[in-house]
Amino acid sequence: MENGRITVPLEAREVDWEIAPGRSVRGFAFNGEVPGPVIEAQVGDTLVVPLTNRLNEPTTIHWHGIRLPAEMDGTESVQWAVEPGETFEYRFVLPDAGTFWYHSHVNETEQIERGLYGALIVRGPDEPVLDRERVLVLDDVKLDDEGQIAPFGDPHEHHAGREGEVLLNGKQEAELHIAGGQIERWRIVNAANTRFVRLSIGGRPFSIIGTDGGLLPRPLQAEEVLVTPGERLDLAVGPFVEGELIEIEALSYDRGKGESAVQRFGTLSVGPAAPSRAKLPDAFRQIDALVSRTAAATRTVSMKALMHGGLHQRDEPVRVGELQVWDLVNETGQDHPFHLHGFFFQVLEENGRPQSVLSWKDTVNVPRKGNVRIAWLPDDRPGEWMYHCHILEHHAMGMMAHFEVLPSH
Ligand SMILES: [Cu+2]
């Protein structure tokens, strides 16, 4: 099969964002929509995105989870921000199948909160057959007394993060419809600045079929799953019986700020039964371990030091082809979702417990007073890269570091 080229011009501009019928806030959007358009492609396609900035401030796009060349990563360490009125063309190959997303990487706390994000779906040759697929982008937005997006820079948010009214695909109280007897693939993206989503679909069992970097080795049964900011999950949902009304909720979770209130993203109503052709295989693919369980750590990343290190932190370089085993140690009183740009890692252990199933990740929650060991291989894409906490207010405060991937010897 020939690889194609997908061209999706994106324009960032201000918009009246209707978060509920008759209820709009002044937001920022790609092509006038929040979320921005769903970009769909096949593995191997080249994505071409001319980004035109019609905002009154600079912006860029980060392609979260895509293993692209460093100069296309959308951070200000690899490109000049796109100034108002200017256009910058992103162009890169999509090497992996999975659920990804794109978002602003300049003044993120404000630009992402205002709506500058969208989903990017890349399909492989051997996708499981389900009855229907949908993308669910989870978010929240903090409103003021006038019902507009609350002012930014509240000092309390630096530490606690910023949370607000929950939104599903940019809307409050979303209403979804599913046919009875069918099983759907739900591609979940957490685009919220801070909100941790302990996702429940009416307490019903579902299958987790993929994570940040595509399909798991095999489906995993669950009745709830934690999705932290930046993470993605693919689920197989259903079947249900006609007439059922199921709540899509974030259950209570304590990320170090006390138990959160239960939040409802929307409801799923089950219509008349339709025939199903869904067939979930027992196994999707083999994922080989990058390192043995006894491999020694090559680096320790301290969340506490990172949190207090400021905006110009630089970590030691790594070299193409040299395996990395990193201990992410969180001595703070809050959970932090750690995001590595441009590369997938495997989670080896959480708090000393080995992972039962390997998967490819680019964002992982490091629980408070806990630690996570990851392994990753810098493939041949040298350049400037970074990692940071995906609680955007923490990132903005300086919970991040740049590092260089050096060419192989
Ligand atoms: Cu954090």
XYZ file of C-alpha atoms and ligand atoms in Angstrom:
410
model
C 0.000 0.000 0.000
C 1.289 3.413 -0.862
C 1.828 5.909 1.884
C -0.276 8.994 1.560
C -0.043 12.609 2.435
C -2.631 14.230 4.685
C -2.777 18.014 4.559
C -4.746 19.751 7.310
C -4.390 23.528 7.471
C -5.024 24.735 11.015
C -5.833 28.281 11.988
C -5.651 29.333 15.640
C -8.110 32.101 16.396
C -10.508 33.430 19.012
C -13.966 31.940 18.996
C -17.250 31.908 20.857
C -17.096 28.410 22.254
C -20.539 27.013 23.009
C -19.993 24.756 26.012
C -23.731 24.119 26.469
C -26.824 25.075 24.462
C -27.081 28.875 24.616
C -23.978 29.123 26.819
C -20.764 30.369 25.241
C -17.379 31.400 26.515
C -14.708 33.363 24.694
C -12.149 30.732 23.765
C -9.306 29.925 21.394
C -9.804 27.260 18.747
C -8.250 25.497 15.813
C -10.476 26.101 12.777
C -13.224 27.502 14.991
C -13.928 24.229 16.828
C -13.147 22.975 20.344
C -11.775 20.374 20.237
C -10.051 21.138 16.945
C -10.699 18.861 13.979
C -9.973 15.170 14.493
C -7.000 14.423 12.238
C -7.144 10.868 10.875
C -4.357 9.068 9.059
C -2.751 5.704 8.376
C 0.624 4.561 9.664
C 3.303 5.772 7.270
C 1.356 8.764 6.029
C 3.023 12.160 5.971
C 1.073 14.781 7.895
C 1.376 18.340 6.604
C -0.103 21.089 8.776
C 0.320 24.735 7.848
C -0.469 26.481 11.141
C -1.656 30.059 10.762
C -1.791 32.163 13.891
C -4.762 34.558 14.012
C -4.452 35.070 17.777
C -2.998 38.172 19.360
C -0.180 36.156 20.906
C 2.424 33.660 19.682
C 1.654 29.959 19.571
C 2.996 26.575 18.404
C 1.671 23.018 18.126
C 3.114 20.065 20.021
C 2.217 16.653 18.538
C 1.816 14.716 21.734
C 3.034 11.125 21.395
C 4.255 11.287 17.802
C 7.816 10.021 17.243
C 8.780 12.844 14.930
C 12.058 14.664 14.247
C 13.069 17.029 17.059
C 12.593 20.149 14.921
C 8.880 19.299 14.451
C 8.154 18.827 18.180
C 6.565 22.252 18.550
C 8.473 23.471 21.586
C 10.201 26.824 21.740
C 13.558 25.104 22.109
C 13.273 23.729 18.551
C 11.406 26.493 16.720
C 10.503 30.145 16.958
C 6.943 30.563 18.180
C 4.557 31.441 15.366
C 3.796 35.148 15.717
C 0.355 36.653 15.053
C -0.334 36.703 11.314
C 2.409 34.184 10.517
C 2.235 30.636 9.176
C 4.531 27.733 10.030
C 4.371 24.383 8.278
C 4.662 21.170 10.282
C 5.537 18.146 8.157
C 6.433 14.677 9.410
C 5.744 10.967 8.960
C 3.363 9.190 11.340
C 5.282 6.056 12.345
C 2.905 4.509 14.893
C -0.762 3.594 15.177
C -2.586 4.980 18.184
C -4.582 7.770 19.759
C -2.559 10.968 19.905
C -3.359 14.617 20.334
C -2.082 18.000 19.362
C -2.066 21.132 21.450
C -0.464 24.514 21.923
C 2.944 24.527 23.617
C 3.175 28.282 24.281
C 1.415 29.901 27.248
C -0.148 26.469 27.587
C -1.982 27.004 30.854
C -4.102 29.600 29.100
C -4.080 28.444 25.458
C -5.050 24.830 26.206
C -7.602 25.889 28.823
C -9.140 28.181 26.180
C -9.425 25.296 23.729
C -6.304 24.888 21.579
C -6.251 21.107 21.365
C -7.511 18.260 19.194
C -7.189 14.512 18.623
C -4.919 12.820 16.079
C -5.832 9.243 15.181
C -3.384 6.996 13.352
C -4.611 3.589 12.202
C -2.526 0.517 11.583
C -3.085 -2.379 9.199
C -4.445 -4.752 11.881
C -6.951 -2.828 13.942
C -9.533 -4.815 15.921
C -12.999 -4.787 14.363
C -15.605 -3.075 16.506
C -19.033 -1.731 15.620
C -18.204 1.932 15.807
C -15.414 4.193 16.884
C -15.607 7.502 18.690
C -13.177 9.976 20.145
C -13.868 11.317 23.631
C -11.718 14.283 24.586
C -12.054 14.974 28.311
C -11.433 18.463 29.614
C -12.592 20.986 32.147
C -12.782 24.755 32.192
C -12.759 27.148 35.129
C -15.477 29.779 34.879
C -15.906 33.080 36.708
C -19.121 34.575 38.092
C -20.084 35.872 34.639
C -19.747 32.390 33.161
C -16.602 33.317 31.216
C -13.245 31.589 31.449
C -11.808 32.670 34.785
C -8.746 34.956 34.799
C -5.359 33.274 34.764
C -2.496 33.583 37.199
C -4.286 32.826 40.473
C -1.264 32.001 42.689
C -3.186 29.115 44.259
C -3.202 27.412 40.829
C 0.598 27.293 40.630
C 0.633 24.553 43.199
C -2.863 23.057 43.200
C -3.466 23.282 39.460
C -6.603 24.581 37.771
C -9.865 22.668 37.675
C -13.361 23.621 36.589
C -16.539 22.414 34.931
C -16.026 19.127 33.162
C -16.463 18.895 29.386
C -16.675 16.034 26.920
C -15.661 16.998 23.391
C -15.941 20.628 24.431
C -19.486 20.367 25.830
C -21.059 20.120 29.261
C -23.471 17.248 29.919
C -22.807 15.517 26.625
C -25.416 13.045 25.376
C -24.133 9.987 23.566
C -26.175 7.271 21.903
C -25.196 3.675 21.362
C -27.138 0.870 19.728
C -28.082 -2.037 21.982
C -25.935 -5.123 21.556
C -23.011 -3.268 20.004
C -19.430 -2.856 21.151
C -17.624 0.401 20.367
C -14.047 1.557 20.407
C -13.667 4.665 22.513
C -10.501 6.664 22.086
C -10.077 8.716 25.256
C -7.822 11.773 25.550
C -7.389 13.733 28.778
C -6.808 17.326 27.609
C -7.495 18.958 30.987
C -4.908 21.270 32.555
C -4.957 19.420 35.859
C -7.966 17.164 36.325
C -7.303 13.494 36.999
C -10.129 11.371 35.612
C -10.869 8.085 37.328
C -13.146 7.068 34.514
C -16.264 5.009 35.090
C -18.880 4.059 32.516
C -21.794 3.431 34.856
C -19.636 0.976 36.775
C -19.935 -1.460 33.855
C -17.011 -3.601 32.836
C -15.083 -2.573 29.735
C -11.875 -3.682 28.060
C -8.763 -1.532 27.914
C -7.296 -2.240 24.491
C -4.700 0.503 24.048
C -2.637 3.128 25.830
C -0.624 6.187 24.734
C 1.452 4.297 22.184
C -1.181 2.045 20.626
C -2.628 -1.384 21.245
C -1.790 -3.428 24.331
C -0.546 -7.015 23.985
C -4.059 -8.155 24.922
C -7.318 -6.642 26.186
C -7.558 -6.002 29.935
C -10.861 -6.091 31.796
C -11.631 -3.139 34.070
C -14.529 -1.294 35.666
C -12.656 1.969 36.111
C -9.391 3.435 34.919
C -7.314 6.478 35.838
C -6.571 8.866 32.962
C -4.251 11.682 33.994
C -3.658 14.880 31.964
C -1.950 14.067 28.670
C -2.711 10.330 28.753
C -4.800 8.407 26.233
C -6.653 5.119 26.496
C -8.527 3.021 23.977
C -11.462 1.071 25.359
C -13.928 -1.493 24.042
C -17.285 -0.471 25.510
C -20.553 -2.432 25.565
C -22.725 -4.282 24.815
C -25.675 -2.724 26.612
C -29.415 -3.324 26.564
C -31.962 -0.991 24.940
C -33.346 1.568 27.359
C -30.333 1.705 29.643
C -29.043 5.138 30.655
C -25.392 5.047 31.663
C -23.399 7.820 33.275
C -19.902 8.630 32.067
C -18.192 9.866 35.182
C -14.985 10.766 36.900
C -15.081 8.999 40.259
C -13.577 10.526 43.362
C -9.782 10.535 43.365
C -7.209 11.969 45.725
C -4.165 13.260 43.826
C -2.869 14.860 47.001
C -5.499 17.588 47.237
C -8.181 15.580 49.031
C -10.914 13.420 47.544
C -12.394 15.117 44.482
C -16.160 15.258 43.959
C -17.706 12.856 41.457
C -18.126 14.632 38.097
C -20.432 13.659 35.262
C -19.127 14.180 31.729
C -22.302 12.995 30.112
C -24.764 10.199 29.622
C -24.860 7.283 27.247
C -28.341 6.212 26.229
C -28.860 2.807 24.696
C -31.124 2.620 21.680
C -32.691 -0.316 19.838
C -30.477 -3.329 19.310
C -28.449 -3.523 16.121
C -26.430 -6.436 14.788
C -22.848 -6.602 15.994
C -19.783 -7.544 13.991
C -17.416 -6.746 16.854
C -14.765 -9.341 17.505
C -12.157 -8.645 20.123
C -9.192 -10.991 19.694
C -7.464 -12.556 22.712
C -4.174 -10.922 21.694
C -3.289 -7.827 19.668
C 0.478 -7.853 19.403
C 3.684 -8.780 21.119
C 5.544 -6.096 23.045
C 9.021 -7.221 24.029
C 10.622 -5.888 27.196
C 13.362 -3.349 26.481
C 15.323 -4.438 29.545
C 15.262 -7.194 32.124
C 13.561 -6.538 35.438
C 16.886 -6.484 37.243
C 18.460 -3.792 35.050
C 19.990 -0.996 37.086
C 18.671 2.551 36.748
C 20.769 4.822 34.542
C 19.190 7.980 35.949
C 17.002 9.232 38.765
C 14.589 12.068 38.132
C 13.411 13.711 41.338
C 9.965 15.283 41.030
C 10.685 17.434 44.058
C 13.936 18.812 42.640
C 12.203 19.325 39.294
C 9.338 21.179 40.961
C 11.730 23.626 42.579
C 14.312 23.845 39.807
C 12.822 26.635 37.708
C 12.311 27.183 34.007
C 15.825 26.602 32.671
C 16.628 23.139 33.917
C 18.819 20.988 31.736
C 19.315 17.298 32.356
C 22.271 15.223 31.169
C 22.226 14.240 27.504
C 21.458 10.713 26.327
C 22.873 9.041 23.233
C 21.063 7.413 20.324
C 20.997 3.650 20.821
C 21.843 3.713 24.536
C 19.091 2.179 26.654
C 17.669 4.394 29.353
C 16.285 3.127 32.664
C 14.945 6.024 34.672
C 13.651 6.060 38.206
C 11.002 8.753 38.551
C 10.917 9.529 42.253
C 8.128 11.626 43.688
C 8.851 12.863 47.198
C 6.120 15.513 46.978
C 2.621 15.347 48.391
C 0.944 15.402 44.973
C 0.723 13.005 42.043
C 2.491 14.248 38.902
C 1.883 12.943 35.365
C 5.357 12.746 33.790
C 5.458 13.336 30.008
C 8.465 12.514 27.829
C 8.429 14.268 24.454
C 9.040 12.323 21.265
C 9.730 8.827 22.611
C 7.706 5.985 24.064
C 8.761 4.275 27.252
C 7.774 1.085 29.001
C 6.713 1.250 32.626
C 8.668 -1.453 34.429
C 7.530 -0.919 38.010
C 5.328 1.269 40.134
C 6.333 1.437 43.795
C 8.454 -1.650 43.271
C 5.614 -3.716 41.808
C 6.269 -4.995 38.303
C 3.710 -4.157 35.636
C 1.589 -7.154 34.697
C 1.332 -6.070 31.057
C 3.850 -4.036 29.073
C 2.637 -1.142 26.974
C 4.057 1.891 25.213
C 3.559 5.137 27.085
C 4.611 8.767 26.802
C 2.868 9.990 29.945
C 2.689 8.195 33.279
C 1.361 9.193 36.655
C 3.995 9.199 39.373
C 1.994 8.820 42.571
C 2.796 11.030 45.532
C 5.449 9.596 47.844
C 5.918 6.946 45.196
C 8.130 6.046 42.296
C 7.922 4.655 38.800
C 10.700 2.979 36.829
C 10.622 3.411 33.049
C 12.796 2.167 30.198
C 13.211 3.783 26.790
C 15.495 3.684 23.812
C 16.555 6.890 22.067
C 16.121 5.907 18.426
C 17.895 7.840 15.710
C 16.301 11.249 16.213
C 18.977 13.392 17.808
C 18.233 16.920 18.954
C 16.643 18.954 21.709
C 13.935 17.174 23.688
C 12.225 17.677 27.002
C 10.162 16.105 29.742
C 7.745 17.777 32.127
C 4.825 17.387 34.462
C 1.611 17.469 32.429
C -0.247 19.385 35.105
C 0.108 22.505 32.975
C 0.398 24.872 35.915
C 3.307 22.794 37.237
C 4.962 22.780 33.829
C 4.575 26.563 33.631
C 6.081 26.914 37.095
C 9.179 25.074 35.903
C 8.508 21.398 36.559
C 10.385 20.416 33.418
C 13.824 19.843 31.970
C 15.427 20.028 28.551
C 17.954 17.448 27.456
C 19.780 16.565 24.299
C 19.702 13.294 22.405
C 23.231 13.032 20.983
C 23.959 11.313 17.662
C 25.380 7.798 17.927
C 29.166 7.461 18.045
Cu 2.913 18.163 38.616
